[in-house]
PDB file of C-alpha atoms in Angstrom:
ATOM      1  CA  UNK N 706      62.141   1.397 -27.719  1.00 88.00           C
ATOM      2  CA  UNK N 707      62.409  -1.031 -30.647  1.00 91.00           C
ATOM      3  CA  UNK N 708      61.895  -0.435 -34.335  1.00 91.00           C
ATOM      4  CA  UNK N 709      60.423  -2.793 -36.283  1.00 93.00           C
ATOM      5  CA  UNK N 710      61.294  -2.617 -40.711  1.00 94.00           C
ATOM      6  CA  UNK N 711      59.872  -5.302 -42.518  1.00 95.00           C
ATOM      7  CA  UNK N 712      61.741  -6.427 -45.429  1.00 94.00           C
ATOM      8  CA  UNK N 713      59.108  -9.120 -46.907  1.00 93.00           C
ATOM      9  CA  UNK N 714      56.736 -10.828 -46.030  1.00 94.00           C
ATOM     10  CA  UNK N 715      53.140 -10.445 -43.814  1.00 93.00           C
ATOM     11  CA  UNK N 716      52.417 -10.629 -40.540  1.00 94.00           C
ATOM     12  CA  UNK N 717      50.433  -9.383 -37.457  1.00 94.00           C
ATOM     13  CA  UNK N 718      51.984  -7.122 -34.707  1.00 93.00           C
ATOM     14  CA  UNK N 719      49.602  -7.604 -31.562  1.00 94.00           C
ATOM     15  CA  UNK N 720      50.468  -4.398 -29.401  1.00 94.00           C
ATOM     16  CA  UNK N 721      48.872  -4.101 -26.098  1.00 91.00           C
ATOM     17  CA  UNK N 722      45.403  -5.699 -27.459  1.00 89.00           C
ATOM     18  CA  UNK N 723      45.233  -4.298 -30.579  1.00 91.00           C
ATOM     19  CA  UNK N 724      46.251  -6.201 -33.582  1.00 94.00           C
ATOM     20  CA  UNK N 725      47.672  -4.640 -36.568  1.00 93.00           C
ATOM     21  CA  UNK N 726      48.905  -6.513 -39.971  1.00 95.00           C
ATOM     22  CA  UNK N 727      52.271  -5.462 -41.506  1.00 96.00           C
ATOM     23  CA  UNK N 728      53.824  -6.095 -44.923  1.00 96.00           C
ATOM     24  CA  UNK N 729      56.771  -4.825 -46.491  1.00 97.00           C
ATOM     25  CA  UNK N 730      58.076  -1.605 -45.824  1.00 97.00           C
ATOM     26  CA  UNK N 731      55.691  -1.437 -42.712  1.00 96.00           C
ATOM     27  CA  UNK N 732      57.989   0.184 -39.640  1.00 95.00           C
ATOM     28  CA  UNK N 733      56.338  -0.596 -36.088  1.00 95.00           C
ATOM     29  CA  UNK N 734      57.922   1.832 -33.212  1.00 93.00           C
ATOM     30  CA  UNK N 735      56.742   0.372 -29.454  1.00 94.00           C
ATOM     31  CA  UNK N 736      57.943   2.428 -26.968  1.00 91.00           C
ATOM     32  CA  UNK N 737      59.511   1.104 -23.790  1.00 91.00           C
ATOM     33  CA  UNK N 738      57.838  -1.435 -21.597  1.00 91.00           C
ATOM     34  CA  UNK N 739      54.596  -2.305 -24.349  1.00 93.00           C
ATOM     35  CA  UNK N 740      53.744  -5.930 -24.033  1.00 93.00           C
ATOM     36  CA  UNK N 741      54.188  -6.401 -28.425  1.00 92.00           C
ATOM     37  CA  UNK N 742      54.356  -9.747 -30.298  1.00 92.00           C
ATOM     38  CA  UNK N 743      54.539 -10.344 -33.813  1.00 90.00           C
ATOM     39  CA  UNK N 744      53.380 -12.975 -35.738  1.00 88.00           C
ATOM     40  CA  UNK N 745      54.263 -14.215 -39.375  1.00 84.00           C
ATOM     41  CA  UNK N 746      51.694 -15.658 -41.762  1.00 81.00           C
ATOM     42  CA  UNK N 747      52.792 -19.521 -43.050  1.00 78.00           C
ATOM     43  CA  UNK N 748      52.481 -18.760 -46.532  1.00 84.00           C
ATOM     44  CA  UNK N 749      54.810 -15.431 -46.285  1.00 88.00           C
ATOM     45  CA  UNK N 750      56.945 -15.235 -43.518  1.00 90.00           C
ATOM     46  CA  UNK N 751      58.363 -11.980 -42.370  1.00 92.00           C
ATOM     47  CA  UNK N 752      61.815 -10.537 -43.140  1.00 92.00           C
ATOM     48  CA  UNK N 753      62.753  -7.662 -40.923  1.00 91.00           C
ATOM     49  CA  UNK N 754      65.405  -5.847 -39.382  1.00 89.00           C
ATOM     50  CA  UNK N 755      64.706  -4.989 -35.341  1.00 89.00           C
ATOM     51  CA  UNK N 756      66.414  -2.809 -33.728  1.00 86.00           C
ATOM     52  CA  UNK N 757      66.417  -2.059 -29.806  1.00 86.00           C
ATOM     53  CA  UNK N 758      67.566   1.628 -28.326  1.00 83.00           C
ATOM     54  CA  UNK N 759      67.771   1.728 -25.131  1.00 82.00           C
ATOM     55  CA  UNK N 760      66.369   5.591 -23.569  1.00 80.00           C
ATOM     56  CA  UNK N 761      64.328   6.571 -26.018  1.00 82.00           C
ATOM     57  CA  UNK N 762      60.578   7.384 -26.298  1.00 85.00           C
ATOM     58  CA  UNK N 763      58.626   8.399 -29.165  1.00 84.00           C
ATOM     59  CA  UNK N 764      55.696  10.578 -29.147  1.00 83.00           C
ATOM     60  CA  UNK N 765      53.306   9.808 -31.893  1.00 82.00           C
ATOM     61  CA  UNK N 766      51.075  11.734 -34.734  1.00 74.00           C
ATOM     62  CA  UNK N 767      47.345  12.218 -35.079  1.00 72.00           C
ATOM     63  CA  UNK N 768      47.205   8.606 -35.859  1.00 78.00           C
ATOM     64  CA  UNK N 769      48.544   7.392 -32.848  1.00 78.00           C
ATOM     65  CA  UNK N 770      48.800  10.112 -30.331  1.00 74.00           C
ATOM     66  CA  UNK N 771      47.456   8.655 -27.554  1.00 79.00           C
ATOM     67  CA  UNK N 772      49.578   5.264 -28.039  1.00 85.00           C
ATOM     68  CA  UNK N 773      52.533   4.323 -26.891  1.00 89.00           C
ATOM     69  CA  UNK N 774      53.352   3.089 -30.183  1.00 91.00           C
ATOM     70  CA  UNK N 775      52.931   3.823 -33.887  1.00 90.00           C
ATOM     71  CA  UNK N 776      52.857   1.906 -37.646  1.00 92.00           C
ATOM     72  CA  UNK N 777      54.131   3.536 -40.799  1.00 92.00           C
ATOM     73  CA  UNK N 778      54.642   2.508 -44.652  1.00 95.00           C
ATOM     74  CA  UNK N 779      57.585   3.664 -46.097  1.00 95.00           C
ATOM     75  CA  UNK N 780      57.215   2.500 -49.625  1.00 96.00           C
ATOM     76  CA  UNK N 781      57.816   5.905 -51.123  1.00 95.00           C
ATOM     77  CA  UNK N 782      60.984   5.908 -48.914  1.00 93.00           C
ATOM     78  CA  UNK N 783      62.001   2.538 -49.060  1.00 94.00           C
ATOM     79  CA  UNK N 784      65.461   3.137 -50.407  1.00 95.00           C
ATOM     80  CA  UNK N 785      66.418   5.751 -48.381  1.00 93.00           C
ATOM     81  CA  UNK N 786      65.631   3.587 -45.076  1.00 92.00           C
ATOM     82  CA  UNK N 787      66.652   0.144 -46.040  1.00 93.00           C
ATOM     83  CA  UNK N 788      70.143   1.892 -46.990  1.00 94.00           C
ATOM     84  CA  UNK N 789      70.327   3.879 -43.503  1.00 93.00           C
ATOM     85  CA  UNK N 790      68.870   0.323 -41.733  1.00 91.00           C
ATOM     86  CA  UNK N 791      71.439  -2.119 -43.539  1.00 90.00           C
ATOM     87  CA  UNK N 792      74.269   0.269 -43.198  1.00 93.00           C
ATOM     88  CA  UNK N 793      73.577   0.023 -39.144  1.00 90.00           C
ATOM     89  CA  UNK N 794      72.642  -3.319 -38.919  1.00 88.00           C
ATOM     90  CA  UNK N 795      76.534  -4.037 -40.812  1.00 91.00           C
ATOM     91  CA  UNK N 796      78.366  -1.764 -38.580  1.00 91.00           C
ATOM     92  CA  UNK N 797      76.383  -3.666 -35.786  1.00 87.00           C
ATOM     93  CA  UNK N 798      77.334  -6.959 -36.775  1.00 88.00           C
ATOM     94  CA  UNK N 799      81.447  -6.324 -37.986  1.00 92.00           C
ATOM     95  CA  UNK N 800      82.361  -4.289 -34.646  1.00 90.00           C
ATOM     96  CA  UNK N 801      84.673  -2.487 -36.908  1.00 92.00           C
ATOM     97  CA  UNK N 802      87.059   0.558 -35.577  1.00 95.00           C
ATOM     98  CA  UNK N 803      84.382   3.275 -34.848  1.00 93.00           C
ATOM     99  CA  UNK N 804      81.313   1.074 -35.615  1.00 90.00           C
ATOM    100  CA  UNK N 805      79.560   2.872 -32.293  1.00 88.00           C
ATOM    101  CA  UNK N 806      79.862   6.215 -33.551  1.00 90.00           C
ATOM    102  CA  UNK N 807      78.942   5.668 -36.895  1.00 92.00           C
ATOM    103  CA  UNK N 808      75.966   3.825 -35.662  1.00 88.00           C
ATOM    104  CA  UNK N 809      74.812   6.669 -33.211  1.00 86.00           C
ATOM    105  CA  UNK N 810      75.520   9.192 -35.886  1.00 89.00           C
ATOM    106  CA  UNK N 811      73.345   6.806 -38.548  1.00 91.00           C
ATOM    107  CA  UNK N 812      70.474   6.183 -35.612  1.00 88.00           C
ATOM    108  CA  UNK N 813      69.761  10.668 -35.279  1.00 86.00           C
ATOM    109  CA  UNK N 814      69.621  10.524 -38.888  1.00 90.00           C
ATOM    110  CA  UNK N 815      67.252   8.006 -38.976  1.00 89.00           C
ATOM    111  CA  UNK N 816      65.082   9.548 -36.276  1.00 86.00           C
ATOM    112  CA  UNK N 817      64.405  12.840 -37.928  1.00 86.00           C
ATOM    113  CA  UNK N 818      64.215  11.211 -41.228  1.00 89.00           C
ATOM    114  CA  UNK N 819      60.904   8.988 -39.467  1.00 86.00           C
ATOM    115  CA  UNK N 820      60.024  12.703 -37.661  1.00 85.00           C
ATOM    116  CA  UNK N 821      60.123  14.391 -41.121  1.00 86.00           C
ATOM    117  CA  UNK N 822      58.585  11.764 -43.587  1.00 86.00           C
ATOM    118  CA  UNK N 823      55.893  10.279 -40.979  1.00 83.00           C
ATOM    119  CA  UNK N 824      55.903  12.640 -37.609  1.00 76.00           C
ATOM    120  CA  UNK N 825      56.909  10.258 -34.992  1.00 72.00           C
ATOM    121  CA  UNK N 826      58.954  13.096 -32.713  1.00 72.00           C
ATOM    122  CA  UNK N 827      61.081  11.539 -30.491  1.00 65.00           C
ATOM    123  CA  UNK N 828      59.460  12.645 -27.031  1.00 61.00           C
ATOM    124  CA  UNK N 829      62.304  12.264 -24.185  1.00 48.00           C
ATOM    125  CA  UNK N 830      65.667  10.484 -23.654  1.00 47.00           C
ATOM    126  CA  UNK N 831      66.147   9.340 -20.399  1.00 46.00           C
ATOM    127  CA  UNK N 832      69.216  11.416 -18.764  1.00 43.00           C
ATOM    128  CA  UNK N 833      69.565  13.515 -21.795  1.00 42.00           C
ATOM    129  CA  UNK N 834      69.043  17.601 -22.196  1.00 40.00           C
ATOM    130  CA  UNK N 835      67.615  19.650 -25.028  1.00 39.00           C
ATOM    131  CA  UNK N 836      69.924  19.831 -28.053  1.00 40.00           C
ATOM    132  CA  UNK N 837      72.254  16.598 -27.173  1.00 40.00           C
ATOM    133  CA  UNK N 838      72.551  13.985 -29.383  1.00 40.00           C
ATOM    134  CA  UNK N 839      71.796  10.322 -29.278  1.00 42.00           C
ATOM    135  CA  UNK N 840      75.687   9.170 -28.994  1.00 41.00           C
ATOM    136  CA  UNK N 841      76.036   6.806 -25.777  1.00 41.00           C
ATOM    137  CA  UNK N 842      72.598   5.064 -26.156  1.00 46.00           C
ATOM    138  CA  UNK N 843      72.973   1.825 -25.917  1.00 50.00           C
ATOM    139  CA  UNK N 844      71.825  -0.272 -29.038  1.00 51.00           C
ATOM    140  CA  UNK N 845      71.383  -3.584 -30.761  1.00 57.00           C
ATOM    141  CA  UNK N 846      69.740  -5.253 -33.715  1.00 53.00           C
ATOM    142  CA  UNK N 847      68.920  -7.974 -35.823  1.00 53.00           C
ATOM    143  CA  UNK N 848      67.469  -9.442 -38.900  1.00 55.00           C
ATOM    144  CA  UNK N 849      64.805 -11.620 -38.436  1.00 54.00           C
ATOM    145  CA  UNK N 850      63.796 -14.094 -41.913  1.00 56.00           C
ATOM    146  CA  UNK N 851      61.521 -16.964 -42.237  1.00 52.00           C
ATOM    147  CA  UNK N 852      60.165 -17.485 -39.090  1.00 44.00           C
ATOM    148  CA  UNK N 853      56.458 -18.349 -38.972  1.00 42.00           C
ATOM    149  CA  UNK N 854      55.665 -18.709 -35.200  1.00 43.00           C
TER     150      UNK N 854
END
């Protein structure tokens, strides 16, 4: 699965064969194995943070139920995700003592954050029962700025 936050900027996300425009505090969740392309707009390119979790699939609201993906503004949240989405995307990039746990511990938070603010449930992870957490997923990100392609 990879999460999408964009930062600034506009864009198009073509999923499957729909095509969807994003701005800033747009986040795109594609599940695993969704043919997905973004595209930045010359005048405004996009600046986002992407981050890709390996075992995880979403499960979508009304909006998107029968997708295997989903779109969602958080401009009434913005803080409170581009803190949690920096924080990980640091702890990412230094590799300091502990970085993986914090990260892990950072990622659930962020998942039932989306799950409470927007209803994107998180539907399965792969070799995981009920009640475990997310630790031992593997997971990577980066930040993405200024590329109109």
């Amino acid at each position: 699965t990879e999460l999408f936050y964009v930062l600034n900027g506009t864009g198009n996300f073509l999923i499957e064969d729909r095509l969807f425009t994003v701005s800033p505090n747009d986040l795109v969740i594609v599940n695993p194995h969704i043919e997905h392309t973004e595209k930045s707009m010359n005048a405004n390119p996009l600046e986002y943070i992407v981050f890709g979790i390996e075992g995880l699939i979403f499960t979508f609201d009304q909006k998107f139920e029968n997708e295997n993906f989903g779109l969602y503004n958080f401009s009434a949240e913005k803080n409170q995700l581009t803190y949690l989405l920096n924080f990980m995307l640091q702890e990412i990039q230094e590799k300091n003592p502990h970085h993986e746990t914090i990260c892990q511990n950072i990622l659930e938070i962020l998942i039932l954050y989306i799950n409470r603010t927007h209803g994107a449930f998180l539907q399965d992870v792969q070799g995981m029962r009920r009640g475990q957490t997310v630790s031992g997923r593997q997971l990577c990100a980066e930040y993405h700025a200024g590329y109109a392609g």
